[in-house]
Amino acid sequence: MNNKPIDFFFAPASIAIVGASPEKGKLSGIIIESLKGSGFNGKVFAINPKYTQVLGIPCLPSIQEIKGTVDIAIFCVPAKVIPHLLSEGAGSIKGAVIVSGGFAETGEEGKALEKEVKDISRRLGVRVIGPNCLGIYDTVSRLDTFFIPSERLKRPAKGGLSIISQSGSFAVTAMDELSREGIGVARVISYGNKADVNESDLLGFLSEDNATSVVALYIESIEDGQRFIETAKRCSLKKPLLAVKVGKMGAGASAARSHTGAMTGRYEIYRAAFRKAGIAEVSGYEELIDGCKALCLQARAKGKRVMIITDGGGMGVNIADAAAAGGLSVPGLDESVKEGIKDAFPPFFAAGNPMDLTGSVTNEQFALAFEKTMSEDFFDIAIIAALWGPPGLSDSLVSLLAQKAGEIKKPVVICSPGGAYARERDRLFRESGMPVYATPEAAVRAAKALAGRGHLQSKDNG
Amino acid sequence: MNNKPIDFFFAPASIAIVGASPEKGKLSGIIIESLKGSGFNGKVFAINPKYTQVLGIPCLPSIQEIKGTVDIAIFCVPAKVIPHLLSEGAGSIKGAVIVSGGFAETGEEGKALEKEVKDISRRLGVRVIGPNCLGIYDTVSRLDTFFIPSERLKRPAKGGLSIISQSGSFAVTAMDELSREGIGVARVISYGNKADVNESDLLGFLSEDNATSVVALYIESIEDGQRFIETAKRCSLKKPLLAVKVGKMGAGASAARSHTGAMTGRYEIYRAAFRKAGIAEVSGYEELIDGCKALCLQARAKGKRVMIITDGGGMGVNIADAAAAGGLSVPGLDESVKEGIKDAFPPFFAAGNPMDLTGSVTNEQFALAFEKTMSEDFFDIAIIAALWGPPGLSDSLVSLLAQKAGEIKKPVVICSPGGAYARERDRLFRESGMPVYATPEAAVRAAKALAGRGHLQSKDNG
């Protein structure tokens, strides 16, 4: 194992792009554009014996020509030449990001090349992220090694979420979708075949990283289980940690193997490890996205008792079913709560859990129901399903609810399903800081993430 | 049981609005606006002894004053006066839609009122939809009794989907969301507490209805199980039938009871009945929406063998996992298929299932992979997960895929997750007729609906 710290990857003062080329359509060109777009203000060198300048950046014939030590060398040259270039340049760099494919994911020849990279990394003390990866997008150090043009992938704003993913496309798609929902990121690391730096290294860093408040993991395989559990445990005590393990069985498992050359192992072992480590396992992309959004916007709940308030009875029942299936608890109303509501509400409001305020509801009654049920210690999370049909509901419902939520100081999840009218109200909820979801099931996935610290057993995963 | 046919509800020549009032904010006023907006071209009467005209419609003091028989009387008066008005007017109307609440869902007094309505319906041969419902939205007969203003609920265009729902808000939200996705409806019926007309009556009608090609059901309770199974069986032989049963257990079950006064019964019995009837049970709102969209746009599959093609390896693995968890089958590639692909693709494409075309893919290679894997009888459904990062992909990928899909004649589901760039491409997919989903899990829900004829056992429901 390579024990040198990896912190420098997230605060580099200098970067070299090995294989930089001015030719159109080359990965290196996109990476240079990404770096420029990120506002990185350290030194940047291009490395290529053919040029003296590439896209406005000074170009040297080899890494060794650079004076002093470079923090990160980004390799975008064919797999075959990487071992040679890496060992030659090792004395001049702290770390490498190898974005090139053509390694263990392609067969025996690639596996041998990857083993060479691994050996060089250990022998010469160079930390390596990749190969077969996108590298790092980091809003704190303003680093961006992603070779996806900005017109295809709008870079997210700064935020508290960090993502660690073997799959580059998974990481990118998740951050892109969350960014559209107003969720920013701190560090996103696509680490591919992990010839050297792995999830345990990265988790160790994020655990101590003040810029990171929520960690999402996409995992195909873990090799050093004991170290992973210890690191994750330390991390999950400080901040929520959501993980999706793909390649659970059959076709998925063999696909994961051919994807990053990973040994996926038995799924049950992963489940047990996650539980031990305090990681909340999610069933896939959807649960990861919905959970991250909730955890970035709301504090974690103290337990899993959910109160459901709605003006659409059917939707309320659907949420209750989904909550029960997801391992949340939906207790009935305490008599004292019922008593407190009785005089405030007409008799046809269903004073239970879910509470159905019917099509006769007003903004004020919605807020009152929220206050009366959530103020005391009967529930940990509120799911508020606001259907916009009732004439008594208007846009100011959102600020009223947000105000109460601020007073009550318990996590709130909004479910606002429907068509154009509902979607146009999403912005109001987003501005209020309350996470909004378009389906009962998505709202429940959010509530699960808020309630869970690895102690919730999802039936979806079973 | 009331045996008179209910077809007239879906082809009315005349409508009376009982309790019509020009006062602002009254339900009757919204219903009159809805009727006007729908383009209903039969006769419309207002009934109210206080007025001679309401919102431009001639007003009579009582139903009996109308000459001849009126097809539908819509009751929007307080529950207490309904039995009296209904029995008085019974001789002049074929059917009633009682939108008013205040019946079995509110307690003993309401239950007694509902029993009166039931008795009148049987004794005098008046068919009754409701009480406590929205009634009918029908693009074929241009009928719209929904008391939700058009600015809050944009009415869907004409289409092949019909929805039967005890919950009005559930039906409305579902049709609104699907409409935003370009899916139109034929008949949407919110039948509330079902004092008379129930799901079996409505299914019987939709079974014979040429305008309806897909049926969605939201069910809290079924009373006449044997008749329901027989009717549903007849219907499901002709067209796909998706059903969500809410109130499965605990909080959900008691909420369903208080919602429409329904006896929810033991969930296992419902599951067995659905299976017998060839109904594809879905776990909730989300699965219903995703499934309906797929079934409205694509033909049903002959089996459950799914081929997954993607340029994002991680997303492919996630889809494979979700498909396996959902009871679909993800078989490997036949040697003949592998052979046929070998020369066309670079060696680093993962020629398996899922097939990972990597970031180096082009439009043509995506289309070729689709053709090569789906042409023979190895797979029933294709899930194509197109991530838009690769520079080789452009908008014309969509028409290329659509063209191949037209030739191959097997259902296709598109998974296109991500942020703004992906969402902007949704329109292209919609115009192509291929259903597009934003998450791997949603695409799998769609594939399940296409594969399912009640023969698929979802683990989510277990």
Coordinates of C-alpha atoms in Angstrom, one line a residue, chain A residues 25 27 30 102 105-106 147-149 151-154 167 169-170 172-174 176-177 180 218 220 244-249 251-256 258-259 283-287 290 311-318 320-321 324-325 330-331 347-348 350 353-354 356 387-395 417-423 438-442 445 459-460 462, chain B residues 25 27 30 102 105-106 147-149 151-154 167 169-170 172-174 176-177 180 218 220 244-249 251-256 258-259 283-287 290 311-318 320-321 324-325 330-331 347-348 350 353-354 356 387-395 417-423 438-442 445 459-460 462:
Chain A
G25 CA -11.4 16.7 -30.4
L27 CA -9.3 14.8 -24.5
I30 CA -11.1 19.5 -23.2
G102 CA -7.1 0.5 -22.0
E105 CA -11.1 -3.2 -18.0
T106 CA -10.0 -4.5 -21.5
F147 CA -12.9 15.8 -20.1
I148 CA -16.6 16.6 -20.8
P149 CA -17.2 20.0 -22.4
E151 CA -21.9 22.8 -22.9
R152 CA -22.6 19.1 -22.2
L153 CA -22.0 19.3 -18.5
K154 CA -22.7 22.5 -16.6
S167 CA -17.7 5.2 -12.5
S169 CA -20.4 8.7 -15.9
F170 CA -22.3 7.9 -12.7
V172 CA -21.0 13.2 -13.5
T173 CA -24.7 12.4 -14.1
A174 CA -25.4 12.6 -10.4
D176 CA -25.3 17.3 -13.0
E177 CA -28.8 16.3 -11.9
R180 CA -30.1 21.3 -11.6
Y218 CA -20.7 4.7 -5.9
E220 CA -18.3 -1.6 -7.5
V244 CA -24.7 2.5 -3.6
K245 CA -23.1 -0.8 -4.3
V246 CA -23.7 -1.9 -7.9
G247 CA -23.0 -5.3 -9.4
K248 CA -25.2 -6.9 -6.8
M249 CA -25.7 -10.2 -8.7
A251 CA -25.7 -9.6 -15.1
G252 CA -24.9 -6.5 -12.9
A253 CA -22.0 -8.2 -11.2
S254 CA -20.3 -9.4 -14.4
A255 CA -20.9 -6.0 -16.0
A256 CA -19.2 -4.3 -13.1
S258 CA -15.8 -5.7 -17.2
H259 CA -16.4 -2.0 -16.4
S283 CA -30.5 0.8 -3.7
G284 CA -29.3 2.7 -6.7
Y285 CA -29.0 6.0 -8.5
E286 CA -32.5 7.3 -7.7
E287 CA -32.2 6.7 -3.9
D290 CA -33.0 11.8 -3.6
D311 CA -54.6 17.7 1.2
G312 CA -54.9 14.7 -1.1
G313 CA -56.1 11.6 0.8
G314 CA -54.9 9.1 -1.8
M315 CA -51.5 10.6 -2.0
G316 CA -51.2 10.4 1.8
V317 CA -52.1 6.7 1.8
N318 CA -49.5 6.1 -0.9
A320 CA -47.8 5.9 4.2
D321 CA -47.5 2.6 2.3
A324 CA -43.8 1.5 5.8
A325 CA -42.3 -0.5 3.0
V330 CA -45.8 6.1 10.8
P331 CA -47.2 6.2 14.3
P347 CA -64.7 17.7 11.5
F348 CA -64.2 16.4 8.0
A350 CA -59.0 13.3 8.9
N353 CA -51.4 10.0 10.3
P354 CA -51.5 10.6 7.4
D356 CA -55.8 14.6 5.2
L387 CA -51.4 19.2 -4.0
W388 CA -52.3 22.5 -5.5
G389 CA -55.9 21.9 -6.5
P390 CA -57.6 23.5 -3.5
P391 CA -58.5 27.1 -4.0
G392 CA -57.5 27.9 -0.4
L393 CA -53.9 27.1 -1.2
S394 CA -51.6 29.8 -2.7
D395 CA -47.9 30.4 -3.2
P417 CA -46.5 15.7 -7.6
G418 CA -48.4 16.8 -10.7
G419 CA -48.0 18.7 -13.9
A420 CA -47.0 22.2 -15.0
Y421 CA -48.6 24.0 -12.0
A422 CA -46.8 21.9 -9.5
R423 CA -43.5 22.1 -11.3
A438 CA -42.3 15.0 -7.5
T439 CA -43.5 11.6 -6.3
P440 CA -44.6 10.0 -3.0
E441 CA -41.9 7.4 -3.4
A442 CA -39.1 10.0 -3.9
R445 CA -36.5 8.0 -0.2
K459 CA -36.8 -3.6 2.0
D460 CA -35.9 -2.6 -1.5
G462 CA -33.5 -7.2 0.5
Chain B
G25 CA -65.6 30.3 -5.1
L27 CA -67.7 24.4 -6.6
I30 CA -65.9 25.8 -11.3
G102 CA -69.7 14.6 4.1
E105 CA -65.6 9.3 5.2
T106 CA -66.8 11.5 8.1
F147 CA -64.0 21.2 -9.8
I148 CA -60.4 22.2 -10.2
P149 CA -59.8 25.4 -12.2
E151 CA -55.1 27.4 -14.3
R152 CA -54.4 24.8 -11.6
L153 CA -55.0 21.7 -13.7
K154 CA -54.3 21.9 -17.4
S167 CA -59.0 9.1 -5.0
S169 CA -56.5 13.9 -6.1
F170 CA -54.5 10.8 -7.2
V172 CA -55.9 14.3 -11.2
T173 CA -52.2 14.4 -10.2
A174 CA -51.4 11.3 -12.3
D176 CA -51.6 16.0 -15.0
E177 CA -48.1 14.6 -14.7
R180 CA -46.9 17.0 -19.2
Y218 CA -56.1 3.2 -8.0
E220 CA -58.4 1.3 -1.8
V244 CA -52.1 0.3 -7.5
K245 CA -53.6 -1.0 -4.2
V246 CA -53.1 1.5 -1.4
G247 CA -53.7 1.0 2.2
K248 CA -51.5 -2.1 2.2
M249 CA -50.9 -2.2 6.0
A251 CA -51.0 3.5 8.9
G252 CA -51.8 3.3 5.2
A253 CA -54.7 0.9 5.7
S254 CA -56.4 3.0 8.4
A255 CA -55.8 6.1 6.4
A256 CA -57.5 4.6 3.4
S258 CA -60.9 7.3 6.8
H259 CA -60.3 8.6 3.2
S283 CA -46.2 -0.6 -6.0
G284 CA -47.5 3.0 -6.0
Y285 CA -47.8 6.3 -7.9
E286 CA -44.3 6.3 -9.4
E287 CA -44.6 2.8 -10.9
D290 CA -43.8 5.2 -15.4
D311 CA -22.3 4.5 -23.0
G312 CA -22.0 4.9 -19.2
G313 CA -20.8 1.7 -17.7
G314 CA -21.8 2.5 -14.1
M315 CA -25.3 3.4 -15.2
G316 CA -25.6 0.1 -17.2
V317 CA -24.6 -1.9 -14.1
N318 CA -27.2 0.1 -12.0
A320 CA -28.9 -4.4 -14.6
D321 CA -29.2 -4.5 -10.8
A324 CA -32.9 -8.2 -11.7
A325 CA -34.4 -6.8 -8.5
V330 CA -30.9 -9.8 -18.2
P331 CA -29.5 -12.7 -20.3
P347 CA -12.1 -4.1 -28.6
F348 CA -12.7 -1.8 -25.5
A350 CA -17.8 -4.2 -23.4
N353 CA -25.4 -7.3 -21.3
P354 CA -25.3 -4.5 -20.3
D356 CA -21.0 -0.5 -22.5
L387 CA -25.5 9.7 -21.4
W388 CA -24.7 12.8 -23.5
G389 CA -21.0 13.3 -22.5
P390 CA -19.3 11.6 -25.4
P391 CA -18.4 14.0 -28.2
G392 CA -19.4 11.3 -30.8
L393 CA -23.1 11.6 -29.7
S394 CA -25.4 14.3 -31.1
D395 CA -29.1 15.0 -31.4
P417 CA -30.4 10.8 -16.6
G418 CA -28.5 14.0 -15.9
G419 CA -28.9 17.8 -15.7
A420 CA -30.0 20.5 -18.1
Y421 CA -28.4 19.0 -21.3
A422 CA -30.2 15.7 -20.8
R423 CA -33.5 17.4 -20.0
A438 CA -34.6 10.4 -16.0
T439 CA -33.3 7.5 -13.8
P440 CA -32.2 3.9 -14.3
E441 CA -34.9 2.8 -11.8
A442 CA -37.7 4.6 -13.7
R445 CA -40.2 0.4 -13.9
K459 CA -39.9 -7.7 -5.3
D460 CA -40.8 -4.2 -4.3
G462 CA -43.0 -8.3 -1.5

